[in-house]
C-alpha positions as a printed NumPy array, in Angstrom:
array([[ -0.527,  11.464, -22.376],
       [ -0.822,  11.372, -18.576],
       [ -3.231,   9.284, -16.601],
       [ -4.491,  10.956, -13.448],
       [ -4.459,   8.949, -10.252],
       [ -6.413,   9.649,  -7.061],
       [ -5.054,   8.599,  -3.7  ],
       [ -6.592,   8.632,  -0.212],
       [ -4.85 ,   8.549,   3.137],
       [ -5.979,   5.442,   5.006],
       [ -4.564,   6.425,   8.361],
       [ -1.748,   5.293,  10.587],
       [ -1.202,   1.573,  11.294],
       [  1.354,  -0.621,  12.978],
       [  2.505,  -3.023,  10.296],
       [  4.202,  -6.358,  11.077],
       [  6.265,  -7.738,   8.17 ],
       [  9.219, -10.186,   7.998],
       [ 11.645,  -7.248,   8.601],
       [  9.889,  -6.31 ,  11.867],
       [  7.233,  -3.948,  13.201],
       [  6.828,  -0.46 ,  11.727],
       [  4.625,   2.541,  12.33 ],
       [  3.175,   3.284,   8.903],
       [  0.847,   5.495,   6.939],
       [ -1.49 ,   3.684,   4.521],
       [ -2.209,   5.194,   1.117],
       [ -4.96 ,   3.743,  -1.087],
       [ -5.216,   4.133,  -4.875],
       [ -8.803,   5.126,  -5.708],
       [ -9.007,   4.666,  -9.489],
       [-11.005,   1.415,  -9.829],
       [-13.74 ,   0.024,  -7.541],
       [-12.9  ,  -3.559,  -8.62 ],
       [ -9.177,  -3.2  ,  -7.914],
       [ -7.605,  -2.062,  -4.626],
       [ -4.001,  -1.009,  -4.339],
       [ -2.73 ,  -0.241,  -0.846],
       [  0.671,   1.007,   0.153],
       [  2.172,   1.28 ,   3.656],
       [  5.026,   3.772,   4.084],
       [  7.157,   4.312,   7.241],
       [  7.513,   8.09 ,   7.86 ],
       [ 10.33 ,   7.594,  10.371],
       [ 12.288,   5.591,   7.79 ],
       [ 12.335,   8.286,   5.076],
       [  8.935,   7.083,   3.809],
       [ 10.31 ,   3.631,   2.866],
       [  7.696,   1.308,   1.353],
       [  7.018,  -1.416,   3.942],
       [  4.175,  -3.254,   2.27 ],
       [  2.124,  -3.193,  -0.925],
       [ -1.02 ,  -5.179,  -1.633],
       [ -3.227,  -5.506,  -4.724],
       [ -6.727,  -6.967,  -4.451],
       [ -8.878,  -7.533,  -7.519],
       [-12.469,  -8.742,  -7.323],
       [-11.946,  -9.647,  -3.655],
       [ -8.865, -11.838,  -4.24 ],
       [ -5.282, -10.929,  -3.315],
       [ -3.189, -10.841,  -6.495],
       [  0.023,  -9.25 ,  -5.272],
       [  1.756,  -8.894,  -1.89 ],
       [  5.1  ,  -7.246,  -1.327],
       [  6.584,  -7.001,   2.157],
       [  9.891,  -5.675,   3.437],
       [ 12.281,  -8.519,   4.473],
       [ 15.568,  -8.511,   6.346]])
């Protein structure tokens, strides 16, 4: 049984994380209006995940950032 997911491109952003500054493409998961999942990928780094954030009911629940 597969669950379909809908994603939206959020545009290009410069992302500053502990590992440095990266040009990224943001991708948003669009499956639940009360929960936001955002991913930032660096296209020039083989689409490596630079940052991930989960917000539920307006509060940040999860933050992952690339470190050195």
